[in-house]
Coordinates of C-alpha atoms in Angstrom, one line a residue:
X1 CA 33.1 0.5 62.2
X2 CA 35.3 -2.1 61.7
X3 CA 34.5 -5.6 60.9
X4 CA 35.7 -7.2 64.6
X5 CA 33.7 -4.5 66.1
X6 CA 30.5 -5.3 64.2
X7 CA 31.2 -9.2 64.9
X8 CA 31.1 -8.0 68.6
X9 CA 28.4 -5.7 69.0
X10 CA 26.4 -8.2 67.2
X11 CA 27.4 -11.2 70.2
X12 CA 26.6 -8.8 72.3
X13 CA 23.3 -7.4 70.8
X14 CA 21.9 -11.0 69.4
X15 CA 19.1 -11.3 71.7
X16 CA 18.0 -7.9 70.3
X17 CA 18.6 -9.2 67.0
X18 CA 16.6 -12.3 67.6
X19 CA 13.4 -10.8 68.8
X20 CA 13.2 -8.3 65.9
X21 CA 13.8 -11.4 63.6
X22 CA 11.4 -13.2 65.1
X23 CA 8.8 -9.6 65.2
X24 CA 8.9 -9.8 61.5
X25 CA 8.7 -13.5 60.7
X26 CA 5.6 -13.5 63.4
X27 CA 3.6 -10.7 62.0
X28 CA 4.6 -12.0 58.2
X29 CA 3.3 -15.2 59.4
X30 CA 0.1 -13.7 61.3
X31 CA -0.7 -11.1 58.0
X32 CA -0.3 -14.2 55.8
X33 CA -2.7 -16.6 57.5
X34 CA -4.9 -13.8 57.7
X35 CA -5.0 -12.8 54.0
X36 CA -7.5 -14.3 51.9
X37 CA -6.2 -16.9 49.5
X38 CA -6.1 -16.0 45.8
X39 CA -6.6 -18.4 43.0
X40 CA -4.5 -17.8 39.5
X41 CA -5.8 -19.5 36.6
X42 CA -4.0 -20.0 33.1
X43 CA -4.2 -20.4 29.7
X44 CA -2.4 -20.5 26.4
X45 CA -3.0 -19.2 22.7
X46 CA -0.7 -19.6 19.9
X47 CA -0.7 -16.6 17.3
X48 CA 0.0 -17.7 13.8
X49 CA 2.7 -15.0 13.4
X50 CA 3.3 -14.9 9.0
X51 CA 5.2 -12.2 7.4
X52 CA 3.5 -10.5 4.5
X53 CA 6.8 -11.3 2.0
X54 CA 9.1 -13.4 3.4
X55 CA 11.5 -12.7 0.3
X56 CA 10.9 -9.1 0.3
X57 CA 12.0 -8.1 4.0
X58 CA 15.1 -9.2 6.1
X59 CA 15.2 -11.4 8.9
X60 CA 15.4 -8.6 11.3
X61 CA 12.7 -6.8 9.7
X62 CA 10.8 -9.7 9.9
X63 CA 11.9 -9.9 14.4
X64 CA 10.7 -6.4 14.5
X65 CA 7.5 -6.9 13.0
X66 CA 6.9 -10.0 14.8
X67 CA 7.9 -8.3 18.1
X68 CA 5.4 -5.4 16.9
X69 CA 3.0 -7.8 16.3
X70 CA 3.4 -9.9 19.8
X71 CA 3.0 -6.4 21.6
X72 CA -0.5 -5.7 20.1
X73 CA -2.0 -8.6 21.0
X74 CA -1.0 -8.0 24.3
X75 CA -2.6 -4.4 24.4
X76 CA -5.4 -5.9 22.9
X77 CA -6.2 -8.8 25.2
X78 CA -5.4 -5.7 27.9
X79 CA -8.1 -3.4 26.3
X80 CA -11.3 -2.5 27.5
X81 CA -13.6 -3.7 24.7
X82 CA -12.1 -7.6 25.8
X83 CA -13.0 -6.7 29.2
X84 CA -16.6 -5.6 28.2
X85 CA -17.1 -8.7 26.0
X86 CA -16.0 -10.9 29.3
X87 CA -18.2 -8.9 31.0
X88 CA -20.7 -10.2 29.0
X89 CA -19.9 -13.3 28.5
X90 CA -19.8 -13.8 32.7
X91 CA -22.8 -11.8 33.0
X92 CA -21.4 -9.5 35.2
X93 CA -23.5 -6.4 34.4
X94 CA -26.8 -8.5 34.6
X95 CA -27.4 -7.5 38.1
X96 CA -27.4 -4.1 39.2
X97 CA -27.8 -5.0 42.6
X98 CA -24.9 -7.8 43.1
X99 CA -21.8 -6.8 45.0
X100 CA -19.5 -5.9 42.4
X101 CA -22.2 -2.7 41.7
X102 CA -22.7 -2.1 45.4
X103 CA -18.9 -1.5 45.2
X104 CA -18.7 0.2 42.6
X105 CA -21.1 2.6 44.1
X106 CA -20.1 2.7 47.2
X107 CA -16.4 3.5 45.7
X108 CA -17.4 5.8 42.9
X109 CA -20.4 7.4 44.1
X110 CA -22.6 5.4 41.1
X111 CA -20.7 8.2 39.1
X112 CA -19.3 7.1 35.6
X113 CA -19.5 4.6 33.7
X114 CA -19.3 0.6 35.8
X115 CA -18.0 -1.4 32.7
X116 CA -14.8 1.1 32.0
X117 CA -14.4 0.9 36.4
X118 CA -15.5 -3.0 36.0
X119 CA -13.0 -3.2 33.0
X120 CA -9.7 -1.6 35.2
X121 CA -10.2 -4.0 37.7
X122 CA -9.9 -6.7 36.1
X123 CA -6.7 -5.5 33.9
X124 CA -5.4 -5.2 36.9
X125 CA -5.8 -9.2 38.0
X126 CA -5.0 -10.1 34.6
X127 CA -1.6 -10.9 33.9
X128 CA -0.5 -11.6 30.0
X129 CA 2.7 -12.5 29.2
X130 CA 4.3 -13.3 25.3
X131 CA 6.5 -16.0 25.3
X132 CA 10.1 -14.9 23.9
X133 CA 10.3 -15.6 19.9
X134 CA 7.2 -17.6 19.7
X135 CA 3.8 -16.7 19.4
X136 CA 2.5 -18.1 22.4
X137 CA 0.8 -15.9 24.9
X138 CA 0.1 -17.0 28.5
X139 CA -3.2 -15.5 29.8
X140 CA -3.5 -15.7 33.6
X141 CA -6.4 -14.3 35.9
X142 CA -6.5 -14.1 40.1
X143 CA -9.8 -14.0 41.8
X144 CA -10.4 -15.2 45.4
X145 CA -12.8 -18.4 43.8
X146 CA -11.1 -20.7 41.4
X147 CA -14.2 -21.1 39.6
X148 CA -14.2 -17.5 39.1
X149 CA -10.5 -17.8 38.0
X150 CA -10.9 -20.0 35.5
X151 CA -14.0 -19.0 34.2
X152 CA -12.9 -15.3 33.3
X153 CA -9.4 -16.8 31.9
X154 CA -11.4 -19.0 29.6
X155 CA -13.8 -15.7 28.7
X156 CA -10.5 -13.9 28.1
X157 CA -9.4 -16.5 25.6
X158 CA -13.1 -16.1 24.2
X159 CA -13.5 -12.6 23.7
X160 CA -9.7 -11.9 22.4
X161 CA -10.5 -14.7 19.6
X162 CA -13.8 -12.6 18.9
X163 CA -12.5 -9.3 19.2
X164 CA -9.4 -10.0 17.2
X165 CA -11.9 -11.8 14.2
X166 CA -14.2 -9.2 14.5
X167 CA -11.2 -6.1 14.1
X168 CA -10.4 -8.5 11.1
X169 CA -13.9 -8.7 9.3
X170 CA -15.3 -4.9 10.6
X171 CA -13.0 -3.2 8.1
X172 CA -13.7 -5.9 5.3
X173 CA -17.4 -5.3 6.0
X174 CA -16.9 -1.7 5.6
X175 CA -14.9 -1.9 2.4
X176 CA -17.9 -4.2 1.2
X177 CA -20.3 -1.5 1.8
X178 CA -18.0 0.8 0.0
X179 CA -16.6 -1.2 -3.0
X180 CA -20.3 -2.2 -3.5
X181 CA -21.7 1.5 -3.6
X182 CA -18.7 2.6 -6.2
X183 CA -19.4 -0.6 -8.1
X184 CA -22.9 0.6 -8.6
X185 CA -21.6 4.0 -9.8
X186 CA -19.1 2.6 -12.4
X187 CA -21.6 0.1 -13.6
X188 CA -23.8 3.5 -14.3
X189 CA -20.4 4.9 -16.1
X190 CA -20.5 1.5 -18.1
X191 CA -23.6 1.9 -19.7
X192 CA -23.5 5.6 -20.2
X193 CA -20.0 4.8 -21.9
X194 CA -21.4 2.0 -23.5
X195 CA -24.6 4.0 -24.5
X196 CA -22.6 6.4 -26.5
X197 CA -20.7 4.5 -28.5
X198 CA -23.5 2.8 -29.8
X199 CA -25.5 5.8 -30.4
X200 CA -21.8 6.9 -32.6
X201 CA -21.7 4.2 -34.4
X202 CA -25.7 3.9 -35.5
X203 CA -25.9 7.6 -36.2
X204 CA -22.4 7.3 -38.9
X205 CA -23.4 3.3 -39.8
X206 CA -20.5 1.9 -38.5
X207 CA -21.2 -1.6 -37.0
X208 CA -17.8 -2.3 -35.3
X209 CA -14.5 -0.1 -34.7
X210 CA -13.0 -2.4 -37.2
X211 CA -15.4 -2.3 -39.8
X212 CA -14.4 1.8 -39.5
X213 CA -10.9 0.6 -39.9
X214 CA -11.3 -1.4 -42.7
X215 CA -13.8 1.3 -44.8
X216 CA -10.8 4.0 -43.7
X217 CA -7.9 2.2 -45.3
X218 CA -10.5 1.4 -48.5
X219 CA -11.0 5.2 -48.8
X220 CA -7.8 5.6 -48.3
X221 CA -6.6 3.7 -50.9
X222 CA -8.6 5.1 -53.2
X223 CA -7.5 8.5 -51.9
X224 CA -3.8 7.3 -53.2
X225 CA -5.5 5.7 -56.5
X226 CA -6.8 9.3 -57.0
X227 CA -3.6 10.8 -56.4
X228 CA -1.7 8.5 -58.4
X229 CA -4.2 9.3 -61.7
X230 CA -4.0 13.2 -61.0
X231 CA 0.0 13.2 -61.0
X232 CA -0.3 11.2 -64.6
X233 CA -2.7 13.2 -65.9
X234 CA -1.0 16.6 -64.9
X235 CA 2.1 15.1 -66.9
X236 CA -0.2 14.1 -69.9
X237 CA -1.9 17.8 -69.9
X238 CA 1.4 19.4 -69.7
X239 CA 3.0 17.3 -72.2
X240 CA -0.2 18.1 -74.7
X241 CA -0.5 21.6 -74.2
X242 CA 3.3 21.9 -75.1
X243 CA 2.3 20.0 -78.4
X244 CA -0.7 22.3 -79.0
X245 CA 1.2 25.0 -78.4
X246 CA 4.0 24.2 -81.1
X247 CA 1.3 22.9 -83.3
X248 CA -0.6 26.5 -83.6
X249 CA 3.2 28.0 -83.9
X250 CA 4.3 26.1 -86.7
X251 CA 1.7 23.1 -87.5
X252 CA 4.7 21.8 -90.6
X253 CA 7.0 21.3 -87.9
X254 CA 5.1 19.6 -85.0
X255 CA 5.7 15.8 -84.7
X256 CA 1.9 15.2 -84.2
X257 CA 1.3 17.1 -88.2
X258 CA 4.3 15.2 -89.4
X259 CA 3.4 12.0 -88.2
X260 CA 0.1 12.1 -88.9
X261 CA -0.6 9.2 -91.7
X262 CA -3.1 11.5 -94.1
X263 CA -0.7 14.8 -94.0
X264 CA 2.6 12.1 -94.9
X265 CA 0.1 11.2 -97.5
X266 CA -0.6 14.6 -98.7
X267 CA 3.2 15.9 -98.4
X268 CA 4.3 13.0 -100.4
X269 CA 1.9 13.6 -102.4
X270 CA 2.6 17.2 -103.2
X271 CA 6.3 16.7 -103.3
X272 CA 5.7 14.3 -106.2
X273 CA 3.4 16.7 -108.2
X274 CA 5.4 19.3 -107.5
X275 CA 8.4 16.9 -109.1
X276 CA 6.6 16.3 -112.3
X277 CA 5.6 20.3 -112.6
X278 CA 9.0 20.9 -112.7
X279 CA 10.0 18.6 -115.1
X280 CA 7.2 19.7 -117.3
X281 CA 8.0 23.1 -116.7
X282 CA 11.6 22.1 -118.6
X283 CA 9.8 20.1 -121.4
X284 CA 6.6 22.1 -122.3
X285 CA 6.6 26.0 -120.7
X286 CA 5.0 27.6 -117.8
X287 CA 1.9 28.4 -120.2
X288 CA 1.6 25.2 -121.5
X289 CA -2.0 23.3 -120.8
X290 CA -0.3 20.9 -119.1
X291 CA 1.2 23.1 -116.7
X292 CA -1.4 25.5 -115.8
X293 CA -3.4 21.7 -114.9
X294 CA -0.9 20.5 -112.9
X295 CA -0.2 23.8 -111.3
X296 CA -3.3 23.6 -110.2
X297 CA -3.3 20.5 -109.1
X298 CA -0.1 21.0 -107.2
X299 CA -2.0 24.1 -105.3
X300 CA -4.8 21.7 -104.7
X301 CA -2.9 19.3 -103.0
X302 CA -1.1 22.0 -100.6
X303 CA -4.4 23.1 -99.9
X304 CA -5.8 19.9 -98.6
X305 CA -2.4 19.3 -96.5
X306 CA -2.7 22.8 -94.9
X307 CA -6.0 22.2 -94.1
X308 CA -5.1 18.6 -93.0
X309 CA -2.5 20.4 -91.2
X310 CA -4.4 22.6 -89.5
X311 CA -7.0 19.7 -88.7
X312 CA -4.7 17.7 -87.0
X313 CA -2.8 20.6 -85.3
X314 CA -6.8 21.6 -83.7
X315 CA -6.9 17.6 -82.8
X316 CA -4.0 18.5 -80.6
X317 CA -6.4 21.0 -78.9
X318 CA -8.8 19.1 -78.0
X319 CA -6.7 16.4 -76.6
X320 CA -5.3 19.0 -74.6
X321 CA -8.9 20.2 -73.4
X322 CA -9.7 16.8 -72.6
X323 CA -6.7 16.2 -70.1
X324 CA -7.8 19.2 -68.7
X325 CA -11.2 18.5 -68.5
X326 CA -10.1 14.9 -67.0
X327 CA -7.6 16.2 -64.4
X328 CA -9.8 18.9 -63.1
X329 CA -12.3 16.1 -62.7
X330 CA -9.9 13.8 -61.2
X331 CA -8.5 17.2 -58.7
X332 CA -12.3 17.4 -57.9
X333 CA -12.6 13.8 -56.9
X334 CA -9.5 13.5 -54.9
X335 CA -10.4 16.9 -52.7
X336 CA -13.2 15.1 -51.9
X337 CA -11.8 11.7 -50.9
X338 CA -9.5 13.5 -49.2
X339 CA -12.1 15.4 -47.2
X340 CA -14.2 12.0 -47.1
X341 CA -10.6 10.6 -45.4
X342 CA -10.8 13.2 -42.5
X343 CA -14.1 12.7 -41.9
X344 CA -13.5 9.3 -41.5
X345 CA -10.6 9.9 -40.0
X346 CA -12.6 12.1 -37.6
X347 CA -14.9 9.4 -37.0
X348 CA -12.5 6.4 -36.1
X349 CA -10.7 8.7 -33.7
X350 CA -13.9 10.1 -31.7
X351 CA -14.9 6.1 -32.1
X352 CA -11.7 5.3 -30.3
X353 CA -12.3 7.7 -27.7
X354 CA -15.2 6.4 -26.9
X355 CA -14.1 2.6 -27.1
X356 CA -11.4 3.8 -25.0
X357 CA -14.4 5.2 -22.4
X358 CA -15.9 1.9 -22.0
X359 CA -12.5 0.0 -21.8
X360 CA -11.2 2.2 -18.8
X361 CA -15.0 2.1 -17.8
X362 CA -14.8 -1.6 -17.9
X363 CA -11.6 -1.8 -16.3
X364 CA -12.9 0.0 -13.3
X365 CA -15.7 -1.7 -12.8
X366 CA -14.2 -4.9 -12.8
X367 CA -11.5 -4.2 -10.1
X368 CA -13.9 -2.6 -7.8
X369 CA -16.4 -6.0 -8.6
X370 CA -13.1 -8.2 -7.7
X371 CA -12.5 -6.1 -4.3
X372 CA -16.2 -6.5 -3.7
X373 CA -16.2 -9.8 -3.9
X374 CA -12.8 -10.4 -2.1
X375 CA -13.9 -8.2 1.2
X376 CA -17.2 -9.5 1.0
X377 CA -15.7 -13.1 1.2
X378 CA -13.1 -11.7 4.0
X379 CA -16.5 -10.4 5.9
X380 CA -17.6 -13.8 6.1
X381 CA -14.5 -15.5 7.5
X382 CA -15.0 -17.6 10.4
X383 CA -11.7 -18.8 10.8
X384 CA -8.6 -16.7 13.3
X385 CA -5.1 -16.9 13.4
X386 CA -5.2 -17.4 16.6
X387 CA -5.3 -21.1 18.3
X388 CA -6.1 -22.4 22.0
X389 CA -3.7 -24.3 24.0
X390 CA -4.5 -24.7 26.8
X391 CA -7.8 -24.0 28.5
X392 CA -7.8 -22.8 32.2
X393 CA -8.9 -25.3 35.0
X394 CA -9.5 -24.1 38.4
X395 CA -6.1 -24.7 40.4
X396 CA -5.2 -26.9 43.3
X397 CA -3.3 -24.2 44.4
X398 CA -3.7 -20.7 45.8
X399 CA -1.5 -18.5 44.0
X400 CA -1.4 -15.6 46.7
X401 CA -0.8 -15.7 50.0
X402 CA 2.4 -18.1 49.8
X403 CA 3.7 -19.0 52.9
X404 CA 6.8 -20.2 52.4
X405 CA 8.1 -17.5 50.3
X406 CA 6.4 -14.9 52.4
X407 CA 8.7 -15.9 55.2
X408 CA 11.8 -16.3 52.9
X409 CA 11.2 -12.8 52.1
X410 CA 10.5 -12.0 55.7
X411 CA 13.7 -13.8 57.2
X412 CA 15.4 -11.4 54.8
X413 CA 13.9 -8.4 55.6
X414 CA 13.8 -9.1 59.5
X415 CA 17.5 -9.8 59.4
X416 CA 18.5 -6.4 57.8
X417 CA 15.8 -4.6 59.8
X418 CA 17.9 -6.4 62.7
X419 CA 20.9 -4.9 61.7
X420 CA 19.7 -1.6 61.7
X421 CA 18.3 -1.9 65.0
X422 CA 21.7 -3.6 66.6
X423 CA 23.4 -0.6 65.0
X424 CA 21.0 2.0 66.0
X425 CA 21.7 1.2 69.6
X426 CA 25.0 0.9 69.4
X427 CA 25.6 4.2 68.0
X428 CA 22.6 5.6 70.8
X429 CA 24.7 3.6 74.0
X430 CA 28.5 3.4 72.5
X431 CA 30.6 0.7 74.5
X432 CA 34.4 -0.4 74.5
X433 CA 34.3 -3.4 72.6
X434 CA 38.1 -3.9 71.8
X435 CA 41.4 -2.0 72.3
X436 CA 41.1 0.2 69.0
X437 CA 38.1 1.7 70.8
X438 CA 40.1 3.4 73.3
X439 CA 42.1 6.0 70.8
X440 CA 39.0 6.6 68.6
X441 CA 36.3 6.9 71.3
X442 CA 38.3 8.1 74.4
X443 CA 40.9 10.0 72.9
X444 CA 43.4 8.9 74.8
X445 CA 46.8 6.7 74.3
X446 CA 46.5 3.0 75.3
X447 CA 49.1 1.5 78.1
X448 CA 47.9 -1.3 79.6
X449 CA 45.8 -4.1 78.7
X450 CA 43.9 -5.9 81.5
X451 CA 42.4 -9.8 80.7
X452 CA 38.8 -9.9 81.1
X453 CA 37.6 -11.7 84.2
X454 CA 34.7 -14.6 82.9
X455 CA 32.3 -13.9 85.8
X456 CA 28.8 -12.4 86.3
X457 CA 29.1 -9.6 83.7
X458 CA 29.6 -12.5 80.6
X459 CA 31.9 -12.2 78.2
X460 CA 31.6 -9.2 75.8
X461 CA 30.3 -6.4 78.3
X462 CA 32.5 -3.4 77.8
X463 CA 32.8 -0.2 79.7
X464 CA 30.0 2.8 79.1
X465 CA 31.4 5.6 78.6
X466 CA 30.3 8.9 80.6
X467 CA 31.0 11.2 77.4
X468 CA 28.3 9.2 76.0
X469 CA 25.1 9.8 78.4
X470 CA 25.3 7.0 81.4
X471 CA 27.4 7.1 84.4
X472 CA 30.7 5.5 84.8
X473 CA 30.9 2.1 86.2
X474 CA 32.2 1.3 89.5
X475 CA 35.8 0.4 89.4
X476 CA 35.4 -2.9 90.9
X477 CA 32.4 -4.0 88.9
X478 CA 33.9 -3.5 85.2
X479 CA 35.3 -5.8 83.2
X480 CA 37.3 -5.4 80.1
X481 CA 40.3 -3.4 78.9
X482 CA 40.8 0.0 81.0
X483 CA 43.2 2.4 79.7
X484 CA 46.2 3.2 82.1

């Protein structure tokens, strides 16, 4: 349909038009005044949105968690354990017997449970809406009194502030009851730790772990003093049973012999006799007095630095036996420094282990006494994040029914439902409304056009058309363009 068509089935349709306009905007009108007024009351709470790290996390990290956050505290001031704590706080389930339980009865059959029935009802007068990037939250109820209204807004703002506290100090309250019980256990651990070390260091008299130290590196020490003396005297009883061993081979030869003060006495001696002898020997004979005397005084004095000889040569063998004797005493006392060393040794290192026990034991006991003391101080905060703005009043106003824009909506409504009904008709009873009618509805070529008379028929009547249901007009009574 084209749009000069539509302008003129409308002219000619408008009275049509106007009464189902005026249907709709009556019985908007009538349903309105008959619908009983509801009262919307409002208040405001500001959420002190804080990111955990501000330096650790990017700014859109930080939007997302905010938005996360925003969108909780909507579901929670949506949730049921709200609407139960309003509940409570209203003293709606006080009465078994007030209206809102006959309803609920007569609705549900008194089957289930009335707070969680009580609770959907009310979500579904409440209307909460988070402001865009801030943290306020607009809380708004609608009840029929505007007492009511603002009474369960204002219990709203009440029971989220509770609720969300509560959520906060539940779980801290928990963890105290937790962190107190393992405290109790490691403090146990503590002593037991603490128990044997002490019973360590009273059974081996050790009155610190440093005093252990300290006695170790003494014994140690000594342990290298010991070492120290056995390497000399090995080297001393090597060196003299070398000497003893030339000594007993050929005593004139060894240093020790030649050295010694008496036998250099005793050879010089003898060499001196045995110079005279000889000269005597050239003056007087071998059979002279003389000589057989000092002969025998000559043999004398070998004698006595043979046996000299021999005496010192034996001295070298017991100087030998004594650095024996001395090292294999020194060996003796050294094996057992060394295996006083390990023990002690043993000792400091089971000591540590223990020390170490009560050091972790002590460790763990004092974090779990700081988280003790930290949740029981978060179980008894009183303070939220979240702040009042603006307490609920009862309105002026009825929120619902609204009049004005009831009929705005209607007018709207009533003038497409208009439409449809103009169109409706026109397509049920069609009519020649203009000269491009005559091809499309009739089927037929155009030849003539006839001016329309102004008289009793009124200007936009067309010709019915027999194809489409109603009898032709009388030639003399229609007005309009005929075809030829």
């Amino acid at each position: 349909m084209s749009l000069a068509r539509f302008l003129l089935t409308l002219k000619a349709r408008w009275i049509t038009a106007l009464l189902v306009l005026a249907t709709v905007m009556g019985v908007t009108a009538l349903v309105s005044a008959l619908l009983p007024k509801q009262y919307t009351a409002t208040s405001m709470v500001l959420l002190d949105i804080k990111s955990a790290d501000p330096l650790a996390v990017s700014a859109q990290q930080q939007s997302g968690q905010a938005a996360a956050y925003m969108s909780t505290q909507v579901d929670l001031l949506q949730s049921e354990r709200v609407a139960r704590a309003v509940m409570a706080a209203t003293g709606m389930t006080r009465d078994p017997n007030d209206a809102t339980h006959q309803l609920w009865r007569s609705k549900t059959g008194g089957v289930g449970d009335f707070e969680e029935w009580q609770a959907a009802r009310m979500k579904k007068k409440l209307d909460v809406r988070p402001t865009k990037e801030s943290g306020v939250i607009s809380i708004g109820y609608t009840a029929e009194d505007r007492q009511v209204a603002a009474q369960i807004a204002n219990a709203y703002v009440q029971a989220y502030v509770d609720t969300s506290l509560a959520l906060r100090v539940e779980p801290a309250r928990s963890s105290s009851t937790f962190f107190d019980e393992r405290a109790t256990q490691l403090r146990t651990s503590l002593d037991a730790a603490q128990a044997r070390l002490s019973d360590f260091q009273r059974q081996h008299g050790l009155l610190t772990i440093g005093g252990a130290e300290e006695r170790l590196d003494v014994e140690t020490a000594r342990l290298n003093e010991l070492s120290s003396q056995l390497v000399s005297l090995q080297a001393q009883t090597g060196e003299s049973g070398s000497r003893q061993s030339q000594a007993r081979a050929n005593p004139e030869k060894s240093p020790e012999v030649i050295n010694n003060p008496v036998v250099s006495g005793l050879s010089a001696e003898v060499l001196r006799q045995e110079t005279r002898l000889n000269e005597m020997s050239a003056r007087l004979g071998d059979r002279h007095p003389s000589i057989v005397e000092q002969r025998a005084a000559v043999a004398q004095l070998r004698s006595q630095l043979a046996s000299e000889s021999r005496r010192v040569a034996a001295s070298l063998g017991i100087s030998d036996t004594v650095n024996q004797q001395r090292t294999a005493q020194v060996r003796t006392s050294l094996e057992a420094q060394r295996t006083k060393v390990l023990e002690l040794t043993t000792r400091r290192d089971e000591a540590r282990v223990l020390q170490k026990d009560v050091q972790n034991a002590q460790t763990a006991f004092d974090t779990v006494t700081g988280r003790s003391t930290q949740s029981a101080t978060e179980s008894q905060a009183r303070m939220s994040n979240v702040a009042v703005l603006k307490t609920a009043s009862p309105p002026a106003l009825a929120s619902s029914p609204q009049m004005d824009v009831n009929l705005g909506v209607a007018a709207l409504l009533g003038s497409a439902l208009a439409l449809v009904v103009v169109l409706v008709q026109e397509q049920r009873n069609r009519r020649l409304r203009c000269a491009d009618d005559v091809p499309e509805l009739l089927d037929l070529p155009l030849l003539v056009e006839i001016p329309s008379r102004r008289g009793a028929t009124g200007q936009g009547a067309g010709l019915s058309l027999p194809k489409l249901g109603r009898a032709a007009p009388k030639p003399g009574a229609s007005t309009g363009r005929l075809p030829a």
